[in-house]
mmCIF file of N, CA and C in Angstrom:
data_model
loop_
_atom_site.group_PDB
_atom_site.id
_atom_site.type_symbol
_atom_site.label_atom_id
_atom_site.label_comp_id
_atom_site.label_asym_id
_atom_site.label_seq_id
_atom_site.Cartn_x
_atom_site.Cartn_y
_atom_site.Cartn_z
ATOM 1 N N MET Z 1 70.903 90.167 101.073
ATOM 2 C CA MET Z 1 71.478 89.004 101.484
ATOM 3 C C MET Z 1 71.228 88.667 102.867
ATOM 4 N N GLU Z 2 71.711 86.962 103.179
ATOM 5 C CA GLU Z 2 70.856 86.683 104.755
ATOM 6 C C GLU Z 2 72.162 86.795 104.949
ATOM 7 N N ILE Z 3 72.233 87.068 106.741
ATOM 8 C CA ILE Z 3 72.812 87.459 108.105
ATOM 9 C C ILE Z 3 72.430 85.771 108.867
ATOM 10 N N SER Z 4 74.104 85.343 108.862
ATOM 11 C CA SER Z 4 73.632 84.385 109.919
ATOM 12 C C SER Z 4 72.979 84.419 111.660
ATOM 13 N N ASP Z 5 72.081 83.533 112.208
ATOM 14 C CA ASP Z 5 72.228 82.747 113.325
ATOM 15 C C ASP Z 5 72.754 83.456 114.478
ATOM 16 N N LYS Z 6 74.175 82.577 113.792
ATOM 17 C CA LYS Z 6 75.020 83.054 114.539
ATOM 18 C C LYS Z 6 75.860 83.615 115.048
ATOM 19 N N LEU Z 7 74.696 85.131 114.061
ATOM 20 C CA LEU Z 7 76.019 86.748 113.673
ATOM 21 C C LEU Z 7 76.059 86.750 115.660
ATOM 22 N N LEU Z 8 77.559 87.451 115.694
ATOM 23 C CA LEU Z 8 77.548 87.331 117.624
ATOM 24 C C LEU Z 8 77.384 89.226 117.358
ATOM 25 N N CYS Z 9 78.582 89.829 116.411
ATOM 26 C CA CYS Z 9 78.502 91.256 116.915
ATOM 27 C C CYS Z 9 78.714 91.433 115.391
ATOM 28 N N LEU Z 10 78.545 93.442 114.894
ATOM 29 C CA LEU Z 10 78.669 93.113 113.694
ATOM 30 C C LEU Z 10 79.046 94.614 113.772
ATOM 31 N N PHE Z 11 79.964 95.331 112.798
ATOM 32 C CA PHE Z 11 80.786 96.402 113.045
ATOM 33 C C PHE Z 11 81.148 97.148 112.191
ATOM 34 N N SER Z 12 82.040 98.285 111.409
ATOM 35 C CA SER Z 12 82.855 98.661 110.911
ATOM 36 C C SER Z 12 84.652 99.209 111.337
ATOM 37 N N ALA Z 13 84.482 98.413 109.888
ATOM 38 C CA ALA Z 13 86.464 98.499 110.842
ATOM 39 C C ALA Z 13 87.801 98.756 109.214
ATOM 40 N N ASP Z 14 88.908 99.443 109.887
ATOM 41 C CA ASP Z 14 89.557 99.416 108.639
ATOM 42 C C ASP Z 14 90.656 98.563 108.684
ATOM 43 N N VAL Z 15 91.839 98.197 106.962
ATOM 44 C CA VAL Z 15 91.803 96.827 107.228
ATOM 45 C C VAL Z 15 93.716 97.559 106.951
ATOM 46 N N SER Z 16 94.392 96.688 108.273
ATOM 47 C CA SER Z 16 95.978 97.695 108.282
ATOM 48 C C SER Z 16 96.084 96.845 108.536
ATOM 49 N N ASP Z 17 97.698 97.447 107.087
ATOM 50 C CA ASP Z 17 98.808 96.138 106.829
ATOM 51 C C ASP Z 17 99.862 96.457 108.239
ATOM 52 N N ASP Z 18 99.718 95.243 108.537
ATOM 53 C CA ASP Z 18 101.296 95.573 110.376
ATOM 54 C C ASP Z 18 102.440 94.006 109.249
ATOM 55 N N GLY Z 19 103.197 95.116 108.310
ATOM 56 C CA GLY Z 19 104.013 93.685 107.659
ATOM 57 C C GLY Z 19 103.439 92.431 106.779
ATOM 58 N N ASP Z 20 103.674 91.928 107.624
ATOM 59 C CA ASP Z 20 103.572 90.071 106.494
ATOM 60 C C ASP Z 20 101.819 89.862 106.750
ATOM 61 N N ARG Z 21 101.169 90.397 106.849
ATOM 62 C CA ARG Z 21 99.923 89.874 107.511
ATOM 63 C C ARG Z 21 99.319 91.201 108.423
ATOM 64 N N TYR Z 22 97.852 91.760 107.448
ATOM 65 C CA TYR Z 22 96.900 92.555 107.628
ATOM 66 C C TYR Z 22 96.001 92.425 108.723
ATOM 67 N N VAL Z 23 95.692 93.145 109.216
ATOM 68 C CA VAL Z 23 94.666 93.724 110.701
ATOM 69 C C VAL Z 23 93.238 94.578 110.882
ATOM 70 N N VAL Z 24 92.857 92.969 111.323
ATOM 71 C CA VAL Z 24 91.297 93.876 111.438
ATOM 72 C C VAL Z 24 90.347 94.494 112.950
ATOM 73 N N GLU Z 25 90.839 95.466 113.214
ATOM 74 C CA GLU Z 25 90.440 95.815 114.543
ATOM 75 C C GLU Z 25 89.561 95.168 115.494
ATOM 76 N N VAL Z 26 89.298 94.234 116.195
ATOM 77 C CA VAL Z 26 87.606 94.541 116.963
ATOM 78 C C VAL Z 26 87.356 95.945 118.399
ATOM 79 N N PRO Z 27 86.481 96.079 118.188
ATOM 80 C CA PRO Z 27 86.666 97.996 118.562
ATOM 81 C C PRO Z 27 86.138 96.845 120.449
ATOM 82 N N LYS Z 28 86.594 97.788 120.751
ATOM 83 C CA LYS Z 28 86.753 97.074 122.112
ATOM 84 C C LYS Z 28 85.165 96.418 123.330
ATOM 85 N N ARG Z 29 84.242 97.846 122.370
ATOM 86 C CA ARG Z 29 83.056 97.213 123.323
ATOM 87 C C ARG Z 29 82.031 95.878 123.045
ATOM 88 N N GLU Z 30 83.425 96.057 121.648
ATOM 89 C CA GLU Z 30 82.566 94.381 121.485
ATOM 90 C C GLU Z 30 83.464 93.404 122.324
ATOM 91 N N ILE Z 31 83.620 93.663 122.563
ATOM 92 C CA ILE Z 31 84.855 92.608 123.802
ATOM 93 C C ILE Z 31 84.395 92.602 124.887
ATOM 94 N N GLU Z 32 83.807 94.045 125.726
ATOM 95 C CA GLU Z 32 83.692 94.475 127.205
ATOM 96 C C GLU Z 32 82.153 93.722 127.758
ATOM 97 N N THR Z 33 81.634 94.139 125.994
ATOM 98 C CA THR Z 33 79.370 93.408 126.210
ATOM 99 C C THR Z 33 80.115 90.909 126.072
ATOM 100 N N GLY Z 34 80.902 91.206 125.612
ATOM 101 C CA GLY Z 34 81.403 89.505 125.568
ATOM 102 C C GLY Z 34 80.734 89.404 124.836
ATOM 103 N N ALA Z 35 80.757 90.224 123.516
ATOM 104 C CA ALA Z 35 80.032 89.748 122.118
ATOM 105 C C ALA Z 35 82.031 88.201 122.015
ATOM 106 N N VAL Z 36 82.521 88.758 121.963
ATOM 107 C CA VAL Z 36 83.801 87.998 121.261
ATOM 108 C C VAL Z 36 84.621 87.733 122.904
ATOM 109 N N GLU Z 37 85.733 86.749 122.367
ATOM 110 C CA GLU Z 37 86.647 86.747 123.698
ATOM 111 C C GLU Z 37 88.013 86.540 122.860
ATOM 112 N N PRO Z 38 89.274 87.554 123.881
ATOM 113 C CA PRO Z 38 90.116 87.561 123.549
ATOM 114 C C PRO Z 38 90.483 85.982 123.183
ATOM 115 N N GLY Z 39 91.651 85.779 122.667
ATOM 116 C CA GLY Z 39 92.335 84.549 122.255
ATOM 117 C C GLY Z 39 91.626 83.497 121.492
ATOM 118 N N GLU Z 40 89.994 83.872 120.604
ATOM 119 C CA GLU Z 40 89.430 82.858 120.539
ATOM 120 C C GLU Z 40 90.122 82.985 119.232
ATOM 121 N N THR Z 41 89.067 81.128 118.276
ATOM 122 C CA THR Z 41 88.824 81.799 116.817
ATOM 123 C C THR Z 41 87.016 82.435 115.947
ATOM 124 N N TYR Z 42 86.988 83.796 116.126
ATOM 125 C CA TYR Z 42 85.861 83.819 115.071
ATOM 126 C C TYR Z 42 86.078 83.422 113.147
ATOM 127 N N ARG Z 43 85.009 83.449 112.556
ATOM 128 C CA ARG Z 43 85.103 82.903 110.958
ATOM 129 C C ARG Z 43 84.485 84.878 110.885
ATOM 130 N N VAL Z 44 85.331 85.334 110.002
ATOM 131 C CA VAL Z 44 85.061 86.996 109.591
ATOM 132 C C VAL Z 44 84.583 86.934 108.204
ATOM 133 N N ALA Z 45 83.788 87.989 107.923
ATOM 134 C CA ALA Z 45 83.027 87.992 106.495
ATOM 135 C C ALA Z 45 83.573 89.831 106.780
ATOM 136 N N LEU Z 46 83.676 89.485 105.525
ATOM 137 C CA LEU Z 46 83.902 91.068 105.043
ATOM 138 C C LEU Z 46 82.362 92.038 103.552
ATOM 139 N N ILE Z 47 82.348 93.180 104.085
ATOM 140 C CA ILE Z 47 81.195 93.459 102.890
ATOM 141 C C ILE Z 47 82.026 94.850 102.879
ATOM 142 N N SER Z 48 81.926 94.810 101.688
ATOM 143 C CA SER Z 48 82.242 96.578 101.098
ATOM 144 C C SER Z 48 81.338 97.206 101.253
ATOM 145 N N SER Z 49 82.566 98.271 101.809
ATOM 146 C CA SER Z 49 82.132 99.137 102.494
ATOM 147 C C SER Z 49 80.850 99.866 101.162
ATOM 148 N N GLU Z 50 81.898 99.835 99.893
ATOM 149 C CA GLU Z 50 80.573 100.871 97.937
ATOM 150 C C GLU Z 50 79.251 100.544 97.910
ATOM 151 N N VAL Z 51 78.248 101.270 98.113
ATOM 152 C CA VAL Z 51 77.192 100.643 97.777
ATOM 153 C C VAL Z 51 76.888 99.765 96.011
ATOM 154 N N GLU Z 52 76.758 98.613 95.903
ATOM 155 C CA GLU Z 52 76.213 97.922 95.357
ATOM 156 C C GLU Z 52 74.095 98.915 94.082
ATOM 157 N N ARG Z 53 74.673 99.080 92.680
ATOM 158 C CA ARG Z 53 73.867 99.812 92.516
ATOM 159 C C ARG Z 53 73.365 98.420 91.269
ATOM 160 N N ALA Z 54 71.980 97.813 92.040
ATOM 161 C CA ALA Z 54 71.256 97.474 90.016
ATOM 162 C C ALA Z 54 71.633 98.481 88.726
ATOM 163 N N GLU Z 55 71.515 97.478 87.737
ATOM 164 C CA GLU Z 55 71.693 98.194 86.443
ATOM 165 C C GLU Z 55 69.865 97.736 86.242
ATOM 166 N N ASP Z 56 69.404 97.723 86.567
ATOM 167 C CA ASP Z 56 67.940 97.754 85.697
ATOM 168 C C ASP Z 56 67.108 98.307 86.800
ATOM 169 N N THR Z 57 67.769 99.441 87.426
ATOM 170 C CA THR Z 57 66.900 100.292 88.307
ATOM 171 C C THR Z 57 65.633 100.692 87.478
ATOM 172 N N ASP Z 58 64.580 100.948 88.732
ATOM 173 C CA ASP Z 58 63.591 101.364 88.558
ATOM 174 C C ASP Z 58 62.814 103.280 88.716
ATOM 175 N N GLU Z 59 63.250 103.656 87.979
ATOM 176 C CA GLU Z 59 63.212 104.870 89.718
ATOM 177 C C GLU Z 59 61.668 104.934 90.153
ATOM 178 N N ASP Z 60 60.645 104.636 89.329
ATOM 179 C CA ASP Z 60 59.611 105.211 90.070
ATOM 180 C C ASP Z 60 58.772 103.557 91.311
ATOM 181 N N ASN Z 61 59.298 102.544 91.470
ATOM 182 C CA ASN Z 61 59.847 101.812 92.456
ATOM 183 C C ASN Z 61 61.369 102.378 93.590
ATOM 184 N N VAL Z 62 61.212 103.443 93.396
ATOM 185 C CA VAL Z 62 62.659 103.828 94.888
ATOM 186 C C VAL Z 62 61.772 104.157 95.581
ATOM 187 N N PRO Z 63 61.692 103.902 96.703
ATOM 188 C CA PRO Z 63 61.132 104.291 98.249
ATOM 189 C C PRO Z 63 61.386 106.061 97.975
ATOM 190 N N SER Z 64 60.284 107.068 98.493
ATOM 191 C CA SER Z 64 60.923 107.718 98.772
ATOM 192 C C SER Z 64 61.525 108.027 99.515
ATOM 193 N N GLU Z 65 61.540 107.243 100.841
ATOM 194 C CA GLU Z 65 62.052 107.712 101.777
ATOM 195 C C GLU Z 65 63.271 106.293 102.586
ATOM 196 N N PRO Z 66 63.772 105.398 103.630
ATOM 197 C CA PRO Z 66 65.073 105.042 104.114
ATOM 198 C C PRO Z 66 63.525 104.065 104.786
ATOM 199 N N GLN Z 67 64.036 102.392 104.635
ATOM 200 C CA GLN Z 67 62.994 102.020 105.440
ATOM 201 C C GLN Z 67 63.973 101.297 105.706
ATOM 202 N N PRO Z 68 62.900 100.312 107.180
ATOM 203 C CA PRO Z 68 63.270 99.926 108.310
ATOM 204 C C PRO Z 68 64.778 98.614 107.818
ATOM 205 N N PRO Z 69 65.684 98.423 109.136
ATOM 206 C CA PRO Z 69 66.896 98.200 108.560
ATOM 207 C C PRO Z 69 66.371 96.921 109.469
ATOM 208 N N VAL Z 70 64.960 96.117 109.415
ATOM 209 C CA VAL Z 70 64.991 94.418 110.325
ATOM 210 C C VAL Z 70 63.887 94.044 109.661
ATOM 211 N N GLU Z 71 62.590 93.624 109.767
ATOM 212 C CA GLU Z 71 61.790 92.324 109.076
ATOM 213 C C GLU Z 71 61.038 92.112 110.361
ATOM 214 N N ALA Z 72 59.465 92.256 110.363
ATOM 215 C CA ALA Z 72 59.138 91.242 111.208
ATOM 216 C C ALA Z 72 58.992 89.745 111.420
ATOM 217 N N GLY Z 73 59.668 89.258 112.668
ATOM 218 C CA GLY Z 73 59.969 87.806 112.201
ATOM 219 C C GLY Z 73 61.552 87.549 112.391
ATOM 220 N N GLU Z 74 62.731 88.155 112.322
ATOM 221 C CA GLU Z 74 64.029 88.692 112.126
ATOM 222 C C GLU Z 74 64.382 88.129 113.873
ATOM 223 N N ILE Z 75 65.739 87.489 113.614
ATOM 224 C CA ILE Z 75 66.370 87.795 114.602
ATOM 225 C C ILE Z 75 67.720 88.642 114.568
ATOM 226 N N ARG Z 76 67.270 89.335 116.021
ATOM 227 C CA ARG Z 76 68.923 89.846 116.091
ATOM 228 C C ARG Z 76 69.129 90.164 117.754
ATOM 229 N N TYR Z 77 70.716 89.966 117.850
ATOM 230 C CA TYR Z 77 71.496 90.345 118.642
ATOM 231 C C TYR Z 77 71.429 91.529 118.950
ATOM 232 N N VAL Z 78 71.159 92.807 119.780
ATOM 233 C CA VAL Z 78 70.915 93.991 120.236
ATOM 234 C C VAL Z 78 71.464 93.474 120.901
ATOM 235 N N GLU Z 79 72.422 95.276 122.268
ATOM 236 C CA GLU Z 79 72.628 95.947 123.292
ATOM 237 C C GLU Z 79 71.819 96.826 123.554
ATOM 238 N N ILE Z 80 70.953 96.733 124.529
ATOM 239 C CA ILE Z 80 70.300 97.399 125.814
ATOM 240 C C ILE Z 80 70.785 99.107 125.627
ATOM 241 N N GLU Z 81 71.105 100.063 125.455
ATOM 242 C CA GLU Z 81 71.529 101.596 125.595
ATOM 243 C C GLU Z 81 70.377 102.359 125.879
ATOM 244 N N ASP Z 82 69.473 102.426 126.202
ATOM 245 C CA ASP Z 82 68.941 103.574 127.053
ATOM 246 C C ASP Z 82 67.432 102.268 127.393
ATOM 247 N N ILE Z 83 66.635 103.115 128.618
ATOM 248 C CA ILE Z 83 65.591 103.081 128.975
ATOM 249 C C ILE Z 83 64.791 103.695 128.490
ATOM 250 N N GLY Z 84 63.701 103.650 127.764
ATOM 251 C CA GLY Z 84 62.157 104.607 127.570
ATOM 252 C C GLY Z 84 61.594 104.920 128.722
ATOM 253 N N LYS Z 85 60.908 105.949 127.551
ATOM 254 C CA LYS Z 85 59.389 106.221 129.044
ATOM 255 C C LYS Z 85 58.799 105.960 129.719
ATOM 256 N N GLN Z 86 58.433 104.004 129.139
ATOM 257 C CA GLN Z 86 57.566 102.973 129.654
ATOM 258 C C GLN Z 86 58.420 101.664 130.179
ATOM 259 N N GLY Z 87 59.465 102.450 130.343
ATOM 260 C CA GLY Z 87 60.405 100.641 130.586
ATOM 261 C C GLY Z 87 60.707 100.060 130.251
ATOM 262 N N ASP Z 88 60.278 100.481 128.647
ATOM 263 C CA ASP Z 88 61.147 99.121 128.179
ATOM 264 C C ASP Z 88 62.936 99.503 126.914
ATOM 265 N N GLY Z 89 63.356 98.652 127.186
ATOM 266 C CA GLY Z 89 65.167 98.829 126.744
ATOM 267 C C GLY Z 89 64.702 99.078 125.744
ATOM 268 N N ILE Z 90 65.633 99.929 125.376
ATOM 269 C CA ILE Z 90 66.392 100.643 123.855
ATOM 270 C C ILE Z 90 67.254 100.218 123.936
ATOM 271 N N ALA Z 91 66.960 99.470 122.060
ATOM 272 C CA ALA Z 91 67.898 99.123 122.115
ATOM 273 C C ALA Z 91 68.240 100.050 119.471
ATOM 274 N N ARG Z 92 69.842 100.257 119.586
ATOM 275 C CA ARG Z 92 69.989 100.736 118.209
ATOM 276 C C ARG Z 92 70.968 100.121 117.324
ATOM 277 N N VAL Z 93 70.067 100.253 116.324
ATOM 278 C CA VAL Z 93 70.708 99.040 115.691
ATOM 279 C C VAL Z 93 71.609 99.634 114.321
ATOM 280 N N GLU Z 94 70.656 100.045 113.110
ATOM 281 C CA GLU Z 94 71.461 100.620 112.130
ATOM 282 C C GLU Z 94 70.899 101.712 111.492
ATOM 283 N N ARG Z 95 71.835 103.037 111.172
ATOM 284 C CA ARG Z 95 71.183 104.067 111.024
ATOM 285 C C ARG Z 95 70.984 104.822 112.344
ATOM 286 N N GLY Z 96 71.569 104.176 113.280
ATOM 287 C CA GLY Z 96 70.938 104.692 115.174
ATOM 288 C C GLY Z 96 68.942 104.041 115.116
ATOM 289 N N TYR Z 97 68.148 103.384 113.793
ATOM 290 C CA TYR Z 97 67.205 102.606 114.194
ATOM 291 C C TYR Z 97 67.314 101.622 115.502
ATOM 292 N N VAL Z 98 66.326 102.414 116.068
ATOM 293 C CA VAL Z 98 65.214 102.011 117.382
ATOM 294 C C VAL Z 98 64.343 100.733 117.460
ATOM 295 N N ILE Z 99 64.995 100.010 118.829
ATOM 296 C CA ILE Z 99 64.220 97.798 118.176
ATOM 297 C C ILE Z 99 64.167 98.760 120.074
ATOM 298 N N ILE Z 100 62.143 98.442 120.358
ATOM 299 C CA ILE Z 100 62.566 98.813 121.637
ATOM 300 C C ILE Z 100 62.058 97.395 122.200
ATOM 301 N N VAL Z 101 62.747 97.222 122.680
ATOM 302 C CA VAL Z 101 62.562 95.123 124.192
ATOM 303 C C VAL Z 101 61.682 95.820 124.960
ATOM 304 N N PRO Z 102 60.946 95.149 125.612
ATOM 305 C CA PRO Z 102 59.853 95.352 126.374
ATOM 306 C C PRO Z 102 60.779 94.059 127.750
ATOM 307 N N GLY Z 103 61.148 94.629 129.014
ATOM 308 C CA GLY Z 103 61.631 93.748 130.191
ATOM 309 C C GLY Z 103 63.482 93.732 129.859
ATOM 310 N N ALA Z 104 63.774 94.260 129.350
ATOM 311 C CA ALA Z 104 65.561 94.204 129.087
ATOM 312 C C ALA Z 104 64.959 95.548 129.422
ATOM 313 N N ASP Z 105 67.413 95.252 130.783
ATOM 314 C CA ASP Z 105 67.509 96.340 131.313
ATOM 315 C C ASP Z 105 68.567 97.131 130.265
ATOM 316 N N VAL Z 106 69.302 97.769 130.602
ATOM 317 C CA VAL Z 106 70.396 98.551 130.031
ATOM 318 C C VAL Z 106 72.347 98.302 130.450
ATOM 319 N N GLY Z 107 72.942 97.940 129.485
ATOM 320 C CA GLY Z 107 73.638 97.361 129.481
ATOM 321 C C GLY Z 107 73.233 95.398 129.688
ATOM 322 N N GLU Z 108 72.284 95.160 129.201
ATOM 323 C CA GLU Z 108 72.361 93.799 128.556
ATOM 324 C C GLU Z 108 72.463 93.608 126.594
ATOM 325 N N ARG Z 109 72.968 92.375 126.772
ATOM 326 C CA ARG Z 109 73.468 92.261 125.749
ATOM 327 C C ARG Z 109 71.953 90.351 125.490
ATOM 328 N N VAL Z 110 70.650 91.205 124.844
ATOM 329 C CA VAL Z 110 70.266 89.923 124.343
ATOM 330 C C VAL Z 110 69.465 89.043 122.489
ATOM 331 N N LYS Z 111 69.251 88.272 122.698
ATOM 332 C CA LYS Z 111 68.669 88.258 122.025
ATOM 333 C C LYS Z 111 66.931 87.739 121.301
ATOM 334 N N VAL Z 112 66.942 88.539 119.786
ATOM 335 C CA VAL Z 112 65.391 89.005 119.766
ATOM 336 C C VAL Z 112 65.016 88.681 118.853
ATOM 337 N N GLU Z 113 63.101 88.281 118.582
ATOM 338 C CA GLU Z 113 63.214 87.891 117.417
ATOM 339 C C GLU Z 113 61.429 89.517 117.185
ATOM 340 N N VAL Z 114 61.886 90.155 116.489
ATOM 341 C CA VAL Z 114 61.497 91.510 115.948
ATOM 342 C C VAL Z 114 59.897 90.563 115.393
ATOM 343 N N THR Z 115 59.309 91.322 116.220
ATOM 344 C CA THR Z 115 57.998 91.399 116.139
ATOM 345 C C THR Z 115 56.564 92.292 115.904
ATOM 346 N N GLU Z 116 56.842 93.569 115.333
ATOM 347 C CA GLU Z 116 56.367 94.784 114.966
ATOM 348 C C GLU Z 116 57.622 96.021 114.257
ATOM 349 N N VAL Z 117 57.452 96.166 113.186
ATOM 350 C CA VAL Z 117 58.048 96.499 111.959
ATOM 351 C C VAL Z 117 57.211 98.377 112.077
ATOM 352 N N LYS Z 118 57.342 99.366 112.451
ATOM 353 C CA LYS Z 118 56.894 100.900 111.997
ATOM 354 C C LYS Z 118 58.321 101.535 111.068
ATOM 355 N N SER Z 119 57.982 103.039 110.380
ATOM 356 C CA SER Z 119 58.854 103.389 110.578
ATOM 357 C C SER Z 119 59.220 103.804 111.122
ATOM 358 N N ASN Z 120 59.985 104.102 112.030
ATOM 359 C CA ASN Z 120 61.510 104.984 113.037
ATOM 360 C C ASN Z 120 61.488 104.328 113.430
ATOM 361 N N PHE Z 121 60.243 103.120 114.393
ATOM 362 C CA PHE Z 121 60.680 101.564 115.718
ATOM 363 C C PHE Z 121 60.176 100.587 115.259
ATOM 364 N N ALA Z 122 60.818 99.181 115.578
ATOM 365 C CA ALA Z 122 60.609 98.279 116.407
ATOM 366 C C ALA Z 122 60.550 97.871 116.949
ATOM 367 N N VAL Z 123 60.039 96.461 117.683
ATOM 368 C CA VAL Z 123 59.739 96.191 119.175
ATOM 369 C C VAL Z 123 60.104 94.601 118.774
ATOM 370 N N GLY Z 124 60.678 94.203 119.644
ATOM 371 C CA GLY Z 124 61.781 92.426 119.480
ATOM 372 C C GLY Z 124 60.773 92.284 121.073
ATOM 373 N N GLU Z 125 60.942 90.684 120.711
ATOM 374 C CA GLU Z 125 60.939 90.415 122.494
ATOM 375 C C GLU Z 125 61.906 89.563 122.555
ATOM 376 N N ILE Z 126 62.098 89.561 123.309
ATOM 377 C CA ILE Z 126 63.410 88.647 124.226
ATOM 378 C C ILE Z 126 63.500 86.603 124.241
ATOM 379 N N ILE Z 127 64.465 86.515 123.051
ATOM 380 C CA ILE Z 127 64.571 85.296 123.141
ATOM 381 C C ILE Z 127 65.361 84.756 123.594
ATOM 382 N N ASP Z 128 66.830 84.935 123.868
ATOM 383 C CA ASP Z 128 67.238 84.603 124.960
ATOM 384 C C ASP Z 128 68.029 85.531 126.438
ATOM 385 N N GLU Z 129 68.907 85.658 127.307
ATOM 386 C CA GLU Z 129 68.938 86.904 127.889
ATOM 387 C C GLU Z 129 70.543 86.642 128.174
ATOM 388 N N ASP Z 130 70.945 88.418 128.878
ATOM 389 C CA ASP Z 130 72.700 87.611 128.378
ATOM 390 C C ASP Z 130 73.488 87.054 128.207
ATOM 391 N N LEU Z 131 73.572 87.565 126.000
ATOM 392 C CA LEU Z 131 74.447 86.719 125.979
ATOM 393 C C LEU Z 131 76.420 87.251 125.557
#
């Protein structure tokens, strides 16, 4: 699946029945961090929570460990949640996977390009600050 560079935020939510319409709730943190603004209109993509399985799976090609959720060269919008021991920003994405962002501060939302990918962390270079 290809994800647009225009992705503002990514979260899981339930769809609730509200009489003559259905509602997807946006987490408060997405409003607080400025990812989305109340009263604005956005395009929404819904992705099934069910895991899709290929019919022709070859068990010999299945990796024994989970693969990193990012690839080198990928562009991501991340929020810096912590500062590492050497002063670099720390962001967490899918499954708690860490992206180290040199020069970022806690609370910043930045657009990064993933420059290096390891099994348990990646390094990202800031492209845009304060998104």
